[in-house]
mmCIF file of C-alpha atoms and ligand atoms in Angstrom:
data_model
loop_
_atom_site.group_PDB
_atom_site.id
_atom_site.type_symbol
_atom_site.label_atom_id
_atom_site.label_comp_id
_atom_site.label_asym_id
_atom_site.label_seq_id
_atom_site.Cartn_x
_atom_site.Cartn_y
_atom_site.Cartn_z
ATOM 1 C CA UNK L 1 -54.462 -181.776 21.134
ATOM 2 C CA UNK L 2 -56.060 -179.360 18.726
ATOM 3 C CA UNK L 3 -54.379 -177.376 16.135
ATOM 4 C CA UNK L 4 -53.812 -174.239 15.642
ATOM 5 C CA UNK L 5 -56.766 -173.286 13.604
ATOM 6 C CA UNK L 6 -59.212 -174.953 15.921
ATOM 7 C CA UNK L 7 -57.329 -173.424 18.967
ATOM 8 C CA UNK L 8 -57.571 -170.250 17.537
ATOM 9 C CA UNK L 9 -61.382 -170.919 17.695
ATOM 10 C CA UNK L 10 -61.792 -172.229 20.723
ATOM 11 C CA UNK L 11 -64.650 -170.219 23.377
ATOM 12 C CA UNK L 12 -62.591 -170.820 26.858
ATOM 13 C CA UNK L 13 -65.375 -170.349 29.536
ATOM 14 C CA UNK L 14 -64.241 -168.839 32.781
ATOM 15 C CA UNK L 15 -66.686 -169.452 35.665
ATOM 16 C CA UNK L 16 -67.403 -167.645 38.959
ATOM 17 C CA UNK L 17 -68.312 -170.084 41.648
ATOM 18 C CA UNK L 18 -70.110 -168.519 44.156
ATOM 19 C CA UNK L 19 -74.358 -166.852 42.619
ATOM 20 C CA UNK L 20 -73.054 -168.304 39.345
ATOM 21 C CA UNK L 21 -72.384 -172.187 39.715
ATOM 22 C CA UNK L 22 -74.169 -172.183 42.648
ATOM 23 C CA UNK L 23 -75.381 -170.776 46.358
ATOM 24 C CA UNK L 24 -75.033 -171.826 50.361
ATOM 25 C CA UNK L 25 -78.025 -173.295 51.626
ATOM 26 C CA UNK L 26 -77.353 -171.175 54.881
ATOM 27 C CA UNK L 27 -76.564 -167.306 53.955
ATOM 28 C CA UNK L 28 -73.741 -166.301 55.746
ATOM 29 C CA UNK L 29 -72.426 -169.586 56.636
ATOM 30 C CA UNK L 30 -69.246 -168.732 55.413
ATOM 31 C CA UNK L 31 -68.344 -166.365 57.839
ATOM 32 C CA UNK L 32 -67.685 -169.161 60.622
ATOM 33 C CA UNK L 33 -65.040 -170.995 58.242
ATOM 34 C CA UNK L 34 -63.806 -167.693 57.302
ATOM 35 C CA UNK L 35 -63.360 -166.483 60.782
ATOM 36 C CA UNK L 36 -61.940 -169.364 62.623
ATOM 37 C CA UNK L 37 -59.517 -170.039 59.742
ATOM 38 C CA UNK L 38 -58.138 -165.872 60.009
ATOM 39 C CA UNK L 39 -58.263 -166.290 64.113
ATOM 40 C CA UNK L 40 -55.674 -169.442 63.805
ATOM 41 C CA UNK L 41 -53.579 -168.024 60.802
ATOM 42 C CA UNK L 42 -53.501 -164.415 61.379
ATOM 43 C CA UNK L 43 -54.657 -164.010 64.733
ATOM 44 C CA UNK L 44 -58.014 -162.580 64.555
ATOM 45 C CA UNK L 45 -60.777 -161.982 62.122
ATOM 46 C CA UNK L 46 -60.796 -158.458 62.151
ATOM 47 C CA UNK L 47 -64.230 -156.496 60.877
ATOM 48 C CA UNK L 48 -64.972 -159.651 58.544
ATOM 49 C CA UNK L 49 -68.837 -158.931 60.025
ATOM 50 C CA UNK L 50 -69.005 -155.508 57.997
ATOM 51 C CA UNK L 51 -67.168 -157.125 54.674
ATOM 52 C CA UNK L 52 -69.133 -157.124 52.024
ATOM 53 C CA UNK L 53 -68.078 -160.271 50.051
ATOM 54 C CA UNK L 54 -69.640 -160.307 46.439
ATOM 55 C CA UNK L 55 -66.891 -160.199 43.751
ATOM 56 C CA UNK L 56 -63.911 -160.192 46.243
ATOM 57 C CA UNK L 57 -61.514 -162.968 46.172
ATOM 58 C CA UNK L 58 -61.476 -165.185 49.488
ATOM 59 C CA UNK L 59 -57.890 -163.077 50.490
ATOM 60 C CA UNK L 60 -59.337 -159.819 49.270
ATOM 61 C CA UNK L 61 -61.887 -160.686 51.755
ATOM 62 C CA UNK L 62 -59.060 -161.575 54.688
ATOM 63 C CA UNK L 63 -57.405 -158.235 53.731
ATOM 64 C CA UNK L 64 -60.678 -156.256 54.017
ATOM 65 C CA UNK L 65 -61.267 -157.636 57.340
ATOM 66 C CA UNK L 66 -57.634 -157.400 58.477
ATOM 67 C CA UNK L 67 -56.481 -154.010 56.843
ATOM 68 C CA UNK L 68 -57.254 -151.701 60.034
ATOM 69 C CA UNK L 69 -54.553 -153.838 62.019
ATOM 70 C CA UNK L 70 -52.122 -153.005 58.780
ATOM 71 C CA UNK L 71 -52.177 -156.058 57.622
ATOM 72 C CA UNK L 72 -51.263 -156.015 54.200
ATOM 73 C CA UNK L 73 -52.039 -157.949 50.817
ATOM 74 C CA UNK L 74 -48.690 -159.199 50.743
ATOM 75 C CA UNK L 75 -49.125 -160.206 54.268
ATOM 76 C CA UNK L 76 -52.254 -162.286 53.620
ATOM 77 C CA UNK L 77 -50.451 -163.977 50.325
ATOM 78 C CA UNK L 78 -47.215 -164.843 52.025
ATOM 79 C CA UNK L 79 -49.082 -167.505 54.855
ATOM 80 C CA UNK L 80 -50.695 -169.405 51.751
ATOM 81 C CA UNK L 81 -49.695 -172.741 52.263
ATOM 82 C CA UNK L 82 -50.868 -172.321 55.908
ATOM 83 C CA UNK L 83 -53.820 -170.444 54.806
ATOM 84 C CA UNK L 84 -54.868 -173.183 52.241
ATOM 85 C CA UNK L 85 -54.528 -176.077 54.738
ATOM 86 C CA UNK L 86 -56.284 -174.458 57.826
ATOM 87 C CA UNK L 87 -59.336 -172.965 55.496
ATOM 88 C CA UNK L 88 -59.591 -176.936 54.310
ATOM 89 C CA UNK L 89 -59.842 -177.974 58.007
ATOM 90 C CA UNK L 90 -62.524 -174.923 59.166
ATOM 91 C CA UNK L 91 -64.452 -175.268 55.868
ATOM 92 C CA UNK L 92 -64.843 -179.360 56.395
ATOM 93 C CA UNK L 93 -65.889 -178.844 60.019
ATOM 94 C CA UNK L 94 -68.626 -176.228 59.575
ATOM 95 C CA UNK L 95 -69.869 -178.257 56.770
ATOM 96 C CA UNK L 96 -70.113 -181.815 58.918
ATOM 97 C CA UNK L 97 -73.141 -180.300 60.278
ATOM 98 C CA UNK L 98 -75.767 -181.428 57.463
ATOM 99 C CA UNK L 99 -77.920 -178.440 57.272
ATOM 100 C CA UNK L 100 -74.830 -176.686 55.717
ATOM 101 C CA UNK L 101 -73.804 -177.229 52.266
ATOM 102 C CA UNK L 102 -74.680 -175.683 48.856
ATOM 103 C CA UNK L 103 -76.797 -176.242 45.880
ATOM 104 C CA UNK L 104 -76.823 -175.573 42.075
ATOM 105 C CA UNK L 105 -78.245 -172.816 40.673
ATOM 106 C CA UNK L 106 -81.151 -173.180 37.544
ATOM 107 C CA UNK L 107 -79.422 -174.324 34.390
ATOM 108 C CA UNK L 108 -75.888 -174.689 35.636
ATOM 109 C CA UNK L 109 -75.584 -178.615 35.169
ATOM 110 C CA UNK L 110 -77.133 -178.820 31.655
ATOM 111 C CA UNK L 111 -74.977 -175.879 30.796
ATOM 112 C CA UNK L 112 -71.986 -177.432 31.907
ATOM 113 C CA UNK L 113 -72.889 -180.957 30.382
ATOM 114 C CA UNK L 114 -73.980 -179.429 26.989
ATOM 115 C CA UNK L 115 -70.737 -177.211 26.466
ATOM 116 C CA UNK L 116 -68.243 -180.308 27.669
ATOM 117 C CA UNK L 117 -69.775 -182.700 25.484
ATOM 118 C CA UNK L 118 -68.177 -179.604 22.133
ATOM 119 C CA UNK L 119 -64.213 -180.071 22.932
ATOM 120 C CA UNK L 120 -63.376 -178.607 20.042
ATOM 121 C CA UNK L 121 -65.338 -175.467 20.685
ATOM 122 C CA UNK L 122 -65.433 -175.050 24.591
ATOM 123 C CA UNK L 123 -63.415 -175.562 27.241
ATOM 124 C CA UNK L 124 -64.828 -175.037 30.992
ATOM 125 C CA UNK L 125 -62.317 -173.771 33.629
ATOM 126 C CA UNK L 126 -62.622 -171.489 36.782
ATOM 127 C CA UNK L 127 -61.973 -168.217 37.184
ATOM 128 C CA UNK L 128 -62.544 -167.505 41.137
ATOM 129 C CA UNK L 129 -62.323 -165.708 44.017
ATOM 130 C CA UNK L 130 -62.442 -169.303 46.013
ATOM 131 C CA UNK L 131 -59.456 -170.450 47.515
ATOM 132 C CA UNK L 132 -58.722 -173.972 45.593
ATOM 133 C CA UNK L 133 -59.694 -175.550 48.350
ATOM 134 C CA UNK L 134 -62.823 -174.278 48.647
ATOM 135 C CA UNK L 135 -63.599 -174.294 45.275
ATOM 136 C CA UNK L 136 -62.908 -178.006 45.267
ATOM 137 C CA UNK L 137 -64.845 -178.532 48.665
ATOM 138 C CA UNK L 138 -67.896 -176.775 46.996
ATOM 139 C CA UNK L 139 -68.392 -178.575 43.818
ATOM 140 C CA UNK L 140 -67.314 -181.304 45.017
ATOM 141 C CA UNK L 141 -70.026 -181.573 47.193
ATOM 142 C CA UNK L 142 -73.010 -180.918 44.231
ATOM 143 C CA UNK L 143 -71.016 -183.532 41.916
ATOM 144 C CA UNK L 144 -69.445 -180.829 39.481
ATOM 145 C CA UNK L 145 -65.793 -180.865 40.295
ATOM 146 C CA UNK L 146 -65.042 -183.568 37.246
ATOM 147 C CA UNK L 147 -65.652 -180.652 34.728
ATOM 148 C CA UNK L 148 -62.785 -178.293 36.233
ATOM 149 C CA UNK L 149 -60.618 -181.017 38.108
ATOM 150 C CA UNK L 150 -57.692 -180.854 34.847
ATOM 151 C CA UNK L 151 -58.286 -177.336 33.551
ATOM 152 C CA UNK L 152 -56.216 -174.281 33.922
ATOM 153 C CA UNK L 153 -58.186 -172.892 36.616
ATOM 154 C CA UNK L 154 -57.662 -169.314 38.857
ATOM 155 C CA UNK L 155 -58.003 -169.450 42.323
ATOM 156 C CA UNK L 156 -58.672 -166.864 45.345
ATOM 157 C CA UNK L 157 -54.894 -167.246 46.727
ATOM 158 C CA UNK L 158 -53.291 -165.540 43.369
ATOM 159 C CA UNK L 159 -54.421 -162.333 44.230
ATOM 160 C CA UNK L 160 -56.393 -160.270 46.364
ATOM 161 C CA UNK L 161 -57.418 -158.111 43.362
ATOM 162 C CA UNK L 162 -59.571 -160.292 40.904
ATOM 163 C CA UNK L 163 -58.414 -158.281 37.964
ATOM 164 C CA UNK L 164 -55.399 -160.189 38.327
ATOM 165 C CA UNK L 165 -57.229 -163.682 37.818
ATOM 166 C CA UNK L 166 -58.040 -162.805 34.770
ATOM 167 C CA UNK L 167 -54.231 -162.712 32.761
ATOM 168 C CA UNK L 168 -52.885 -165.113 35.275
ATOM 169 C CA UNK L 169 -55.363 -168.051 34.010
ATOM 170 C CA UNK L 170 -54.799 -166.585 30.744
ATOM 171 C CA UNK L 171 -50.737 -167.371 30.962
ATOM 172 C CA UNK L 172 -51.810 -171.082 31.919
ATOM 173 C CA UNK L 173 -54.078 -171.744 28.840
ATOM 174 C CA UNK L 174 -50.879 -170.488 27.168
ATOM 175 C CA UNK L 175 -49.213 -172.862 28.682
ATOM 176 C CA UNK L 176 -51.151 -175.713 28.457
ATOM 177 C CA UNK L 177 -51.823 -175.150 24.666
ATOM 178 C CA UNK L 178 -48.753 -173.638 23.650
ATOM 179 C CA UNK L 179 -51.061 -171.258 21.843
ATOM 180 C CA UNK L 180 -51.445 -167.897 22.314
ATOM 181 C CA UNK L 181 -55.079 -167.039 23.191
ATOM 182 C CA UNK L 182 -56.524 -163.970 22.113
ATOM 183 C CA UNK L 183 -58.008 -162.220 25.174
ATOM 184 C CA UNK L 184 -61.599 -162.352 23.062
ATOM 185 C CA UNK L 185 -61.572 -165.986 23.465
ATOM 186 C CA UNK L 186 -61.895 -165.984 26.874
ATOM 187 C CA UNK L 187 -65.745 -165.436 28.161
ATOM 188 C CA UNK L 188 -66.077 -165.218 31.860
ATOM 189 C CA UNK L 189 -69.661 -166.141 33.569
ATOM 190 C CA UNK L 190 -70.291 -164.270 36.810
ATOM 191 C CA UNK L 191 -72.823 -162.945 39.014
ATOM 192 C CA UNK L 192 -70.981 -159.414 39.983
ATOM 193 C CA UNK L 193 -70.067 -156.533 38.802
ATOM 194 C CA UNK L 194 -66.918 -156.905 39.660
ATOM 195 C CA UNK L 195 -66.832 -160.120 36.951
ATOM 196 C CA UNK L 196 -67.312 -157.551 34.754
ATOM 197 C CA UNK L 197 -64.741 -155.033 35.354
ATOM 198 C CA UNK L 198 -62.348 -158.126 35.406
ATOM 199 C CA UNK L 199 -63.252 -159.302 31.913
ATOM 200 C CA UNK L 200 -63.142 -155.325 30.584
ATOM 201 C CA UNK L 201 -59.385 -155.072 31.991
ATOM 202 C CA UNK L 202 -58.244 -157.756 30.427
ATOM 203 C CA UNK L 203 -60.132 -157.499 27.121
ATOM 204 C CA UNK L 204 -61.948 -161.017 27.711
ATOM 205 C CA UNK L 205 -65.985 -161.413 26.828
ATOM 206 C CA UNK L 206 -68.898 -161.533 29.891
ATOM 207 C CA UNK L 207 -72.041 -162.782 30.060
ATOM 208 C CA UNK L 208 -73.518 -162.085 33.637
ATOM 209 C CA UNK L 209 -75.816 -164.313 35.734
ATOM 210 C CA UNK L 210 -78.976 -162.200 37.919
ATOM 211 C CA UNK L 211 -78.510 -165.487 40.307
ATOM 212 C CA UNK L 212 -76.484 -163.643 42.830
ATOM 213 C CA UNK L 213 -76.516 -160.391 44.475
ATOM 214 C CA UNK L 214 -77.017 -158.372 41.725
ATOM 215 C CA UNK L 215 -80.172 -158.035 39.641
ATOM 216 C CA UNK L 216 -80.537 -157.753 36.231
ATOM 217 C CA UNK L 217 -81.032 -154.141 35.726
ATOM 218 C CA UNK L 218 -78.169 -153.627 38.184
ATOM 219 C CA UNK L 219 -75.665 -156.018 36.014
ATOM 220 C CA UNK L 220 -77.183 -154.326 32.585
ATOM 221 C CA UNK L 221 -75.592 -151.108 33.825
ATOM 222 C CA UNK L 222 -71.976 -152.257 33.768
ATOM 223 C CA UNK L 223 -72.581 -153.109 29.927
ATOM 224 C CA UNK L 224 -71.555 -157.155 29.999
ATOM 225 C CA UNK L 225 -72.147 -158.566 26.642
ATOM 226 C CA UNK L 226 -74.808 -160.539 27.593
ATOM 227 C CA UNK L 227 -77.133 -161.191 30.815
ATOM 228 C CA UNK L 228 -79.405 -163.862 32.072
ATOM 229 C CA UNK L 229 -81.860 -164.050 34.612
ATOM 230 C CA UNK L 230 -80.377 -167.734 35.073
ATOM 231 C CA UNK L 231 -78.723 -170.491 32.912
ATOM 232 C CA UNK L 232 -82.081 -172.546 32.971
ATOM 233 C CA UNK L 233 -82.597 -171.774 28.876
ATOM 234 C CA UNK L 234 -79.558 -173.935 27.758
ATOM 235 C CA UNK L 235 -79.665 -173.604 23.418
ATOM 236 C CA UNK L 236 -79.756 -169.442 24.085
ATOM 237 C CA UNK L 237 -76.897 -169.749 26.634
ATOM 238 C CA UNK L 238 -75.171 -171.642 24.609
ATOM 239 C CA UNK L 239 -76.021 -169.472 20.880
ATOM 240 C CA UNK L 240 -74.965 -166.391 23.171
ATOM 241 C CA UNK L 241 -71.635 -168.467 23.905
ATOM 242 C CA UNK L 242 -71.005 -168.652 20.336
ATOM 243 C CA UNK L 243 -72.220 -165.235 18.796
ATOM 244 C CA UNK L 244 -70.843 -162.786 22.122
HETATM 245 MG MG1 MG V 301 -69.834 -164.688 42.371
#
């Protein structure tokens, strides 16, 4: 364990999985996990067709899709254990078929090795929309999982409101550390807006990622602290790591 000076300057990088880490081969795929899973645990998929999913957690997603047959968040959250185990099912069925499946975006893996190889100045968790078992499913599957399988990670099924991600991973670095974390110590790394407006409520750093949805002009307007076209420059990634 670290002390309490070191721990006071650690960098603790929260990650977005999905145009951050990496991207589906197949756009769209998703929806067929997504919709078989909310047919078998809630009884239909609702409008997930006209969801638009960037920056939403996977149950802010259900809810979305599910809210016009007042279905509630609290409704979504309460079937998690059922919700986590069917998802796993759908998710490894859809993905059997080979042409599925998801790859790394430019710069990600270097980025990750690089910072993991500093344990005294970064840590790498997740910070997520994914359910957990998605998240694991994904990098799993590109050979990443090993650099978030024992950290205080945030997952999709805490919240449908990302926002809420953000303090929740925050009380488990507490935890973990028994130290308390200044919210500046946390950097998240997303592709979305909506990365953004979770760091800003909860007073943690953001660099943003043009890898997704979102281009970089768009992302500039939000004001993150940084933003990258992509990860693929590793020493400036990293020097922005240390000097956001
Ligand atoms: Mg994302």
């Amino acid at each position: 364990m670290l002390e309490a000076e070191s721990l006071s300057k650690l960098r603790i990088l929260l990650w977005d999985i999905d145009g951050t880490i990496l991207l589906s081969k197949v756009s769209g795929s998703y929806k067929r996990y997504f919709a078989s899973t909310m047919e078998k645990v809630f009884g239909s998929a609702g409008e997930l067709d006209s969801v638009m999913p960037s920056g939403m957690t996977d149950t802010q997603i259900m809810y979305e899709a599910l809210k016009s047959r007042n279905l509630t968040p609290e409704d979504i959250l309460s079937k998690r254990s059922l919700l986590l185990r069917v998802f796993r099912e759908e998710m490894l069925k859809v993905l059997e078929c080979k042409a599925e499946g998801f790859f790394v975006l430019n710069g990600v893996r270097e980025a990750l090795e690089k910072t993991s190889l500093y344990k005294d100045v970064f840590v790498n968790a997740l910070l997520t929309g994914n359910l957990s078992v998605a998240a694991e499913i994904k990098l799993r599957s590109v050979g990443l999982w090993d650099y978030f399988a024992d950290s205080p990670n945030a997952f999709g099924e805490i919240s449908c409101d990302r926002k809420v991600l953000a303090s929740y991973v925050a009380g488990l670095f507490q935890n973990k550390y028994d130290f308390n974390f200044s919210p500046q110590q946390f950097i998240i790394i997303g592709d979305t807006p909506n990365d953004i407006v979770t760091a800003r409520s909860f007073g943690a750093k953001v660099i943003s990622v043009a890898t997704g949805k979102y281009s970089y002009e768009d992302l500039l307007r939000y004001k993150p602290d940084a933003v990258f076209d992509d990860l693929s420059d590793t020493e400036k990634f990293l020097e922005t790591l240390q000097n956001v």
